Structures are given as C-alpha cells and as structure tokens.
Short mmCIF file of C-alpha atoms in Angstrom, two decimals:
data_model
loop_
_atom_site.label_atom_id
_atom_site.label_comp_id
_atom_site.label_asym_id
_atom_site.label_seq_id
_atom_site.Cartn_x
_atom_site.Cartn_y
_atom_site.Cartn_z
CA ASN A 1 209.99 78.12 186.52
CA ALA A 2 210.00 80.45 183.54
CA LEU A 3 211.74 83.05 185.72
CA LEU A 4 214.27 80.47 186.94
CA ILE A 5 215.06 79.36 183.39
CA ARG A 6 215.53 82.98 182.26
CA ASN A 7 218.07 83.36 185.06
CA GLY A 8 220.06 80.25 184.10
CA LEU A 9 218.68 78.09 186.91
CA PRO A 10 217.04 74.65 186.69
CA PRO A 11 213.26 74.39 187.08
CA ILE A 12 211.82 73.03 190.32
CA ALA A 13 208.90 70.75 191.15
CA GLN A 14 208.17 72.31 194.52
CA LEU A 15 209.42 75.23 196.61
CA GLY A 16 210.92 74.25 199.95
CA LEU A 17 210.97 76.26 203.16
CA GLY A 18 214.56 77.28 202.49
CA GLY A 19 213.64 78.99 199.24
CA ILE A 20 215.71 78.63 196.08
CA VAL A 21 219.39 77.86 196.50
CA PRO A 22 221.38 78.15 193.23
CA PRO A 23 223.68 75.22 192.44
CA ASP A 24 227.34 75.75 193.27
CA GLY A 25 229.10 78.01 190.82
CA ILE A 26 225.92 79.40 189.25
CA VAL A 27 225.12 83.08 189.69
CA PRO A 28 221.59 83.93 188.51
CA HIS A 29 221.54 86.41 185.64
CA CYS A 30 219.51 88.89 187.71
CA LEU A 31 222.15 88.93 190.46
CA ALA A 32 225.01 89.23 187.98
CA GLU A 33 223.23 92.19 186.40
CA ARG A 34 222.65 93.77 189.81
CA TYR A 35 226.31 93.42 190.81
CA ALA A 36 227.47 94.95 187.52
CA VAL A 37 225.16 97.95 187.91
CA LEU A 38 226.16 98.54 191.53
CA ALA A 39 229.83 98.55 190.55
CA ALA A 40 229.18 101.81 188.65
CA ALA A 41 225.91 102.97 190.18
CA PRO A 42 224.61 106.24 188.67
CA PHE A 43 223.62 108.99 191.08
CA MET A 44 219.84 109.19 191.38
CA SER A 45 217.35 111.70 192.72
CA VAL A 46 214.17 110.37 194.32
CA VAL A 47 211.28 112.85 194.33
CA ILE A 48 208.44 112.33 196.81
CA CYS A 49 205.51 114.71 196.38
CA THR A 50 203.25 115.07 199.40
CA ARG A 51 200.54 117.27 200.85
CA ASP A 52 199.27 117.16 204.44
CA ARG A 53 200.08 113.46 204.83
CA THR A 54 202.85 113.49 207.41
CA ALA A 55 201.74 110.17 208.90
CA MET A 56 202.15 108.41 205.55
CA LEU A 57 205.43 110.17 204.82
CA SER A 58 206.76 109.04 208.20
CA GLN A 59 206.51 105.44 206.95
CA ASN A 60 207.53 106.07 203.36
CA LEU A 61 210.65 108.23 203.79
CA PRO A 62 212.51 105.91 206.22
CA ALA A 63 211.88 103.02 203.82
CA VAL A 64 213.29 105.03 200.90
CA LEU A 65 216.37 106.05 202.89
CA ALA A 66 216.96 102.40 203.81
CA LEU A 67 217.28 101.36 200.16
CA ASP A 68 220.23 99.14 199.30
CA TYR A 69 221.68 101.61 196.79
CA PRO A 70 224.90 103.59 197.24
CA HIS A 71 224.33 106.95 195.51
CA PHE A 72 221.04 108.83 195.81
CA GLU A 73 219.32 111.86 197.27
CA VAL A 74 215.70 112.40 198.30
CA ILE A 75 213.76 115.56 197.47
CA VAL A 76 210.54 115.92 199.46
CA VAL A 77 208.21 118.35 197.69
CA ASN A 78 205.51 119.75 199.97
CA ASN A 79 202.72 120.84 197.64
CA ALA A 80 200.58 123.79 198.80
CA PRO A 81 200.40 122.53 202.40
CA SER A 82 197.67 123.76 204.71
CA THR A 83 199.80 123.24 207.82
CA ALA A 84 203.48 123.26 208.77
CA ASP A 85 203.36 119.69 210.10
CA THR A 86 205.38 118.06 207.32
CA GLU A 87 208.08 120.73 207.31
CA GLN A 88 208.41 120.57 211.10
CA TRP A 89 208.55 116.77 211.09
CA LEU A 90 211.27 116.75 208.42
CA HIS A 91 213.30 119.36 210.29
CA ALA A 92 213.00 117.41 213.54
CA HIS A 93 214.08 114.08 212.06
CA TYR A 94 216.25 114.82 209.01
CA ALA A 95 217.82 118.24 209.47
CA ASN A 96 221.27 116.62 209.65
CA ASP A 97 220.77 114.07 206.87
CA SER A 98 222.55 115.41 203.79
CA ARG A 99 220.60 113.02 201.55
CA VAL A 100 217.27 114.76 202.24
CA ARG A 101 216.21 118.11 200.82
CA TYR A 102 212.93 119.91 201.32
CA VAL A 103 211.14 121.94 198.65
CA ARG A 104 207.84 123.72 199.22
CA GLU A 105 205.83 124.30 196.03
CA ASP A 106 202.83 126.57 196.61
CA ARG A 107 201.28 126.07 193.19
CA PRO A 108 198.71 123.31 193.85
CA GLY A 109 198.84 120.24 191.65
CA LEU A 110 200.96 117.12 191.32
CA SER A 111 202.62 118.23 188.08
CA TRP A 112 203.70 121.55 189.63
CA ALA A 113 205.20 119.59 192.53
CA SER A 114 206.89 117.03 190.28
CA ASN A 115 208.41 119.78 188.14
CA ALA A 116 209.76 121.46 191.28
CA GLY A 117 211.47 118.21 192.19
CA LEU A 118 212.79 117.86 188.65
CA ARG A 119 214.29 121.35 188.74
CA HIS A 120 216.24 120.57 191.90
CA ALA A 121 217.29 117.03 190.98
CA ARG A 122 221.05 116.51 190.89
CA GLY A 123 220.98 112.92 189.69
CA GLU A 124 221.38 111.77 186.12
CA ILE A 125 218.26 109.69 186.78
CA VAL A 126 215.24 111.12 188.58
CA ALA A 127 212.74 108.70 190.13
CA PHE A 128 209.26 109.67 191.27
CA THR A 129 207.21 107.90 193.88
CA ASP A 130 204.26 108.61 196.16
CA ASP A 131 204.04 109.06 199.90
CA ASP A 132 201.68 106.07 200.28
CA VAL A 133 204.02 103.37 198.98
CA LEU A 134 206.75 101.23 200.49
CA PRO A 135 209.69 100.30 198.23
CA SER A 136 211.53 97.00 198.26
CA ARG A 137 215.14 97.48 199.32
CA HIS A 138 216.46 96.83 195.80
CA TRP A 139 214.03 99.25 194.13
CA LEU A 140 216.60 101.79 192.89
CA THR A 141 219.05 99.06 191.90
CA ALA A 142 216.36 97.50 189.73
CA VAL A 143 215.56 100.91 188.23
CA ALA A 144 219.24 101.30 187.33
CA CYS A 145 219.20 97.83 185.74
CA GLY A 146 216.23 98.89 183.65
CA PHE A 147 218.19 101.79 182.21
CA GLN A 148 220.90 99.33 181.12
CA ALA A 149 218.43 96.88 179.56
CA ALA A 150 218.33 98.40 176.06
CA ALA A 151 219.72 101.19 173.94
CA ASN A 152 218.43 104.75 174.39
CA VAL A 153 216.31 104.07 177.47
CA GLY A 154 214.57 107.27 178.55
CA CYS A 155 212.17 105.95 181.19
CA VAL A 156 211.84 102.94 183.49
CA THR A 157 208.69 101.89 185.32
CA GLY A 158 208.30 99.14 187.88
CA TYR A 159 205.87 96.70 189.43
CA THR A 160 203.50 98.20 192.01
CA MET A 161 201.81 95.51 194.05
CA PRO A 162 199.10 95.84 196.71
CA ALA A 163 200.39 96.21 200.25
CA GLU A 164 197.15 94.61 201.43
CA LEU A 165 194.03 93.01 199.99
CA GLU A 166 191.59 93.25 202.86
CA THR A 167 188.46 94.81 201.35
CA GLN A 168 186.30 94.14 198.32
CA ALA A 169 187.21 97.53 196.88
CA GLN A 170 190.88 96.57 196.91
CA TYR A 171 190.13 93.30 195.09
CA TRP A 172 188.08 95.15 192.50
CA PHE A 173 190.92 97.58 191.88
CA GLU A 174 193.20 94.62 191.13
CA GLN A 175 190.54 93.21 188.79
CA PHE A 176 190.46 96.57 187.04
CA GLY A 177 194.16 96.05 186.43
CA GLY A 178 195.65 97.73 189.45
CA PHE A 179 198.77 99.70 188.72
CA ASN A 180 200.22 96.99 186.48
CA LYS A 181 197.53 96.39 183.83
CA GLY A 182 198.57 92.75 183.38
CA ARG A 183 202.21 93.48 182.57
CA GLY A 184 203.35 90.51 184.67
CA PHE A 185 206.83 89.64 185.87
CA ALA A 186 208.87 89.72 182.67
CA ARG A 187 210.86 92.76 181.59
CA MET A 188 209.28 94.57 178.64
CA CYS A 189 210.52 97.28 176.29
CA PHE A 190 208.34 99.79 174.44
CA ASN A 191 209.25 102.10 171.58
CA LEU A 192 208.15 103.05 168.07
CA ALA A 193 210.41 100.52 166.36
CA GLU A 194 210.81 96.83 167.18
CA HIS A 195 209.24 96.91 170.65
CA ARG A 196 205.51 97.37 170.00
CA PRO A 197 202.82 95.23 171.71
CA VAL A 198 200.93 93.12 169.20
CA ASN A 199 197.65 92.87 171.13
CA ASN A 200 196.95 96.55 171.76
CA PRO A 201 195.26 98.32 168.84
CA LEU A 202 195.55 101.74 170.51
CA TYR A 203 199.31 101.66 171.10
CA PRO A 204 200.90 104.08 171.94
CA TYR A 205 197.75 106.05 172.80
CA ILE A 206 197.03 103.77 175.80
CA PRO A 207 200.06 104.80 177.84
CA GLY A 208 198.61 103.14 180.95
CA ILE A 209 200.29 99.96 179.69
CA PHE A 210 203.67 101.59 180.29
CA GLY A 211 203.45 102.02 184.05
CA ALA A 212 202.19 104.21 186.86
CA GLY A 213 203.26 107.52 188.34
CA ALA A 214 203.96 105.99 191.75
CA ASN A 215 206.84 103.99 190.27
CA MET A 216 208.61 105.77 187.42
CA ALA A 217 212.06 107.11 186.63
CA PHE A 218 213.48 109.19 183.77
CA ARG A 219 216.76 110.32 182.34
CA THR A 220 216.86 113.73 183.95
CA ASP A 221 218.17 115.52 180.88
CA LEU A 222 215.53 113.93 178.63
CA LEU A 223 212.62 114.83 180.90
CA ARG A 224 213.88 118.39 181.12
CA ARG A 225 214.19 118.60 177.32
CA LEU A 226 210.61 117.39 177.01
CA GLY A 227 209.47 120.21 179.30
CA GLY A 228 208.76 118.16 182.40
CA PHE A 229 205.17 117.35 183.34
CA ASP A 230 202.22 119.17 181.77
CA VAL A 231 200.78 121.35 184.56
CA ALA A 232 197.35 121.18 182.91
CA LEU A 233 197.36 117.46 183.74
CA GLY A 234 197.94 115.55 186.95
CA GLY A 235 196.28 115.22 190.32
CA GLY A 236 194.87 118.41 191.79
CA THR A 237 193.70 119.79 188.43
CA PRO A 238 190.30 119.68 186.68
CA ALA A 239 191.82 116.94 184.49
CA ARG A 240 192.17 114.86 187.68
CA GLY A 241 195.34 113.11 186.53
CA GLY A 242 197.21 112.15 183.39
CA GLY A 243 200.56 113.82 184.02
CA ASP A 244 202.34 110.48 184.24
CA ILE A 245 200.78 108.87 181.15
CA ASP A 246 201.42 112.03 179.14
CA ALA A 247 205.09 111.90 180.13
CA PHE A 248 205.33 108.21 179.16
CA PHE A 249 203.73 108.95 175.79
CA ARG A 250 206.08 111.84 175.06
CA VAL A 251 209.13 109.75 175.98
CA VAL A 252 208.13 107.03 173.52
CA MET A 253 207.14 109.53 170.82
CA SER A 254 210.54 111.21 171.21
CA GLY A 255 212.15 108.03 169.90
CA ALA A 256 213.43 106.79 173.25
CA THR A 257 212.71 103.37 174.73
CA LEU A 258 210.62 102.86 177.85
CA VAL A 259 211.44 99.78 179.94
CA TYR A 260 209.07 98.05 182.34
CA GLU A 261 211.27 96.45 184.99
CA PRO A 262 209.17 94.25 187.32
CA SER A 263 211.96 93.81 189.86
CA ALA A 264 211.62 97.55 190.63
CA LEU A 265 209.03 96.65 193.23
CA LEU A 266 206.84 98.91 195.34
CA MET A 267 203.89 98.15 197.61
CA HIS A 268 200.91 100.49 197.50
CA TYR A 269 198.00 100.85 199.90
CA HIS A 270 194.92 100.69 197.68
CA ARG A 271 191.76 102.55 198.62
CA ARG A 272 189.74 100.50 201.08
CA HIS A 273 186.23 101.84 200.42
CA PHE A 274 184.03 101.55 197.35
CA ALA A 275 183.18 105.25 197.18
CA ASP A 276 186.89 106.12 197.13
CA LEU A 277 187.55 103.51 194.44
CA GLN A 278 184.69 104.86 192.35
CA ARG A 279 186.12 108.37 192.50
CA GLN A 280 189.55 106.99 191.61
CA LEU A 281 188.35 105.19 188.47
CA ASP A 282 186.19 108.17 187.48
CA SER A 283 189.32 110.30 187.69
CA TYR A 284 191.29 107.77 185.62
CA GLY A 285 188.72 108.08 182.86
CA THR A 286 188.73 111.87 183.03
CA ALA A 287 192.53 111.94 182.99
CA PHE A 288 192.69 109.66 179.95
CA GLY A 289 190.17 111.77 178.05
CA ALA A 290 192.10 114.92 178.91
CA PHE A 291 195.34 113.29 177.79
CA LEU A 292 193.83 112.33 174.43
CA MET A 293 192.53 115.86 173.92
CA LYS A 294 195.97 117.27 174.69
CA THR A 295 197.69 114.93 172.22
CA ILE A 296 195.24 115.96 169.49
CA LEU A 297 195.68 119.66 170.19
CA VAL A 298 199.46 119.28 170.04
CA ARG A 299 199.23 117.47 166.69
CA PRO A 300 195.78 117.58 165.01
CA SER A 301 196.84 115.01 162.41
CA ARG A 302 196.56 112.39 165.16
CA VAL A 303 192.77 112.55 164.83
CA LEU A 304 192.94 110.53 161.60
CA ASP A 305 195.28 108.02 163.21
CA LEU A 306 192.92 107.55 166.14
CA VAL A 307 189.80 107.28 163.95
CA GLN A 308 191.42 104.50 161.92
CA ARG A 309 191.94 102.52 165.13
CA ILE A 310 188.31 102.69 166.32
CA PRO A 311 187.12 99.36 164.78
CA ALA A 312 189.85 97.44 166.61
CA ALA A 313 189.55 99.55 169.74
CA ILE A 314 185.85 98.81 170.36
CA PRO A 315 186.32 95.12 171.26
CA TYR A 316 189.48 95.99 173.16
CA VAL A 317 187.53 98.39 175.39
CA PHE A 318 184.23 96.47 175.72
CA SER A 319 184.86 92.75 175.19
CA PRO A 320 185.07 90.76 178.45
CA ARG A 321 187.78 88.63 176.81
CA SER A 322 190.05 91.54 175.91
CA PRO A 323 193.33 91.99 177.82
CA ARG A 324 191.74 95.06 179.38
CA ASN A 325 188.81 93.19 180.95
CA ILE A 326 189.79 89.55 181.20
CA HIS A 327 190.53 89.66 184.93
CA LYS A 328 187.16 91.18 185.89
CA THR A 329 184.83 88.68 187.53
CA HIS A 330 181.05 88.50 187.11
CA ASP A 331 180.52 90.61 190.23
CA TYR A 332 182.76 93.48 189.11
CA PRO A 333 180.49 96.54 189.54
CA SER A 334 179.16 97.99 186.31
CA ASP A 335 179.09 101.37 188.05
CA LEU A 336 182.88 101.38 188.02
CA THR A 337 183.01 100.72 184.28
CA ARG A 338 180.35 103.32 183.49
CA GLY A 339 182.08 105.92 185.65
CA GLU A 340 185.41 105.32 183.93
CA LEU A 341 183.90 105.54 180.42
CA TRP A 342 181.87 108.65 181.25
CA GLY A 343 185.01 110.17 182.71
CA MET A 344 186.73 109.72 179.34
CA VAL A 345 183.97 111.75 177.71
CA GLN A 346 184.17 114.43 180.38
CA GLY A 347 187.95 114.54 180.12
CA THR A 348 187.93 115.95 176.60
CA ARG A 349 186.30 119.09 177.98
CA ALA A 350 188.17 119.00 181.27
CA TYR A 351 191.51 119.58 179.55
CA PHE A 352 190.42 123.05 178.40
CA THR A 353 189.24 123.91 181.90
CA SER A 354 192.46 122.55 183.32
CA TYR A 355 194.58 124.52 180.88
CA ARG A 356 192.90 127.76 181.93
CA HIS A 357 193.28 126.75 185.57
CA ALA A 358 197.03 126.17 185.13
CA PHE A 359 197.43 129.60 183.57
CA ALA A 360 195.56 131.22 186.46
CA VAL A 361 197.73 129.39 189.00
CA SER A 362 200.93 130.52 187.25
CA VAL A 363 199.74 134.14 187.37
CA GLN A 364 198.74 133.90 191.02
CA HIS A 365 202.01 132.21 192.09
CA PRO A 366 204.77 133.37 189.70
CA ARG A 367 207.49 132.50 192.24
CA SER A 368 206.47 129.78 194.62
CA GLU A 369 209.37 127.62 195.75
CA THR A 370 211.01 127.50 199.16
CA VAL A 371 214.08 125.28 199.33
CA GLN A 372 215.94 123.97 202.35
CA ALA A 373 219.15 122.06 201.70
#
C-alpha cells in the first residue's frame, strides 16, 4: 500500500487475481515517469563481461536484447577465454545484429574487461551486468528514470532478486543481505550532502549499501573521468573483488549523486552449494579489506576519519540487531561470518599483492583487445 500511495493510487485491502487496475483517469506516477523518459530515451551501452560461460550467456543475451527500450547497444566482453566457444556462438547467432559488438580482452580480471567495455561504449550511459542474470523487460527504462530522479546523478543501481531459492545456501545468502543489503523497494539517493543514511556509522566507507556490480550504470563521461575501474580490484585478482564498490565510492566522493532505483530489476542465480557460498563471502570480505586499504593509500588522512568511527562501527558489524545482521536467523552459519571477517583482515594485504599483479599483467599484455563490430 505504501507503494500504491506513492504512485497516487488508493490503498487496497486484498489483491485480486486481476492484479491492480488504476481508477479511470489516474496514471500511476511510475508509469507517467516511464512514458516521459521513453519520449526522449538516452542511448545506452550495456556491457556484459563473460568468460567460458557460453551456456549462461545464451540465456542472458537474448533477454537483454528483448528489453523494452528503444536505443541501446550490447558489448559482450570475452575476458581471457580458454576456448573459442563464446566467440563462435556469438558469430553464429548475432553476426547480423547491429546492436551487438564483441570485444576480446586478454588481460584476465573483471576490471580489465569492464574497462574494455567502457572504452568502446557509445552511449551516454553505460550499464554493466553479469552473464548469470536475467533482466526484467523494463530494466533499462528504470535505469534511465533513475538518472532523472535527482540533480547530478552519476550512477544508478537496481534491485537484484534471487531467480530461485531452492537450497539452504541460497537462503543463507539472502539472510546475509543478498545483493540488496536491505535497501527495499523505495528509491534512495546517496551523496555527501543532504542524502546520507542516518543509521550507518561507516558511510560512505560501506559502499555495499549502494548496490552491486551485476546491476549498475554510470554516466559514461563521469566514469571515464574517474579512470574507470581499478584493475587492482575486481574478480580474477588477488583482491577477489571490490571493483564495483570502489567505483560507487569514487562517484559519491566526486560530489555526484548515486541513485538506487528498485524498479531496475534483475534476477540472479545464487550459488546453490555451501562451499561455493563460503568462498563467495570470504571473497567479499577480502574485497572490502582491499578496498579500504586502497582508499587509505589514495588519501592517508582517511585513517583518522575511519578510526573516529570505530566505536559506532563495532555494534554495527557485530550486533545481531544491527541493520547488517538483523535478517540472519539463529541457524545462520558462524563459519560464514568468520570467513567474511577474516577476509577483511586478509584484504588489507591482498591489495598490495593485487596491485603488483595488475602491473605484471599490463606488462605481459600491453595491447590485448580484439574488436568485432
């Protein structure tokens, strides 16, 4: 009912089989906003980074191309593939589709691949998603609405919901916070001025509250000015992740506004097995520790700022009643929590290893892109 009221509709006592039918003459605010955006839809580039997952891409790419949005291109970035399967599949099915371009990036790592997509993006907005998600048909329209939601919007993130909840590991990932960290279904703005969360003592150093890398979009010119994604962070590096949260942090610190737009909806297939979930949360901890180390190295004065926040941060991290932990049930495995926290400690050292690794990769592959229009 809160959502109905926000859209100018009357509340309901029960939901019938026919769904919600607006009264005559009333256009919900969300539809009016959608129509206005589509009347002058900005051209967008969608970047899908993949590696040796042709089967997943064969489900993801058709869903992206079926989006109900008039002006967009898709850039598939094949990152250091071990076979030619993905390239051959794309050529067989999309060689004559002018919306699809193929880029091969031989430098291994998600940030290298994302930056390759950014370099070739023609849209004024560049959206990034993964090969293991399925977008709702209005995904890009909702992203465009997010960029119109406030002044100086530099980034929009969306709601990433589970495509299935069939195993205990998938339920535990949602208890951990999933990809949405309790953001809910109301649009939210984040910046350094009037839009600051009141219940997060580590803001903006907990950029996981902003969104997830599977569902994010940026003003192309802003992301390029910020230098793209840090190649010492991200999947496929010793840091094990963090490229997305680092980009969110730098957008907000630049003075721009980041908008969480829940109607930009994707469905993600969570890991089904406990061992895979454990590795995932370990990597989240490592990535966060590496991100914090990077932010301190960039500006050492942030150490004092972070130290001053420790007294408030301790209950936020450890209290079962904190927004971070409130959804975890009594049977949530302590091994997952310990692995995440130990990963944070390991991540401070991992950033240095990852930085050296990125330099070695750049020396080994100084020119690494193959592009097919």
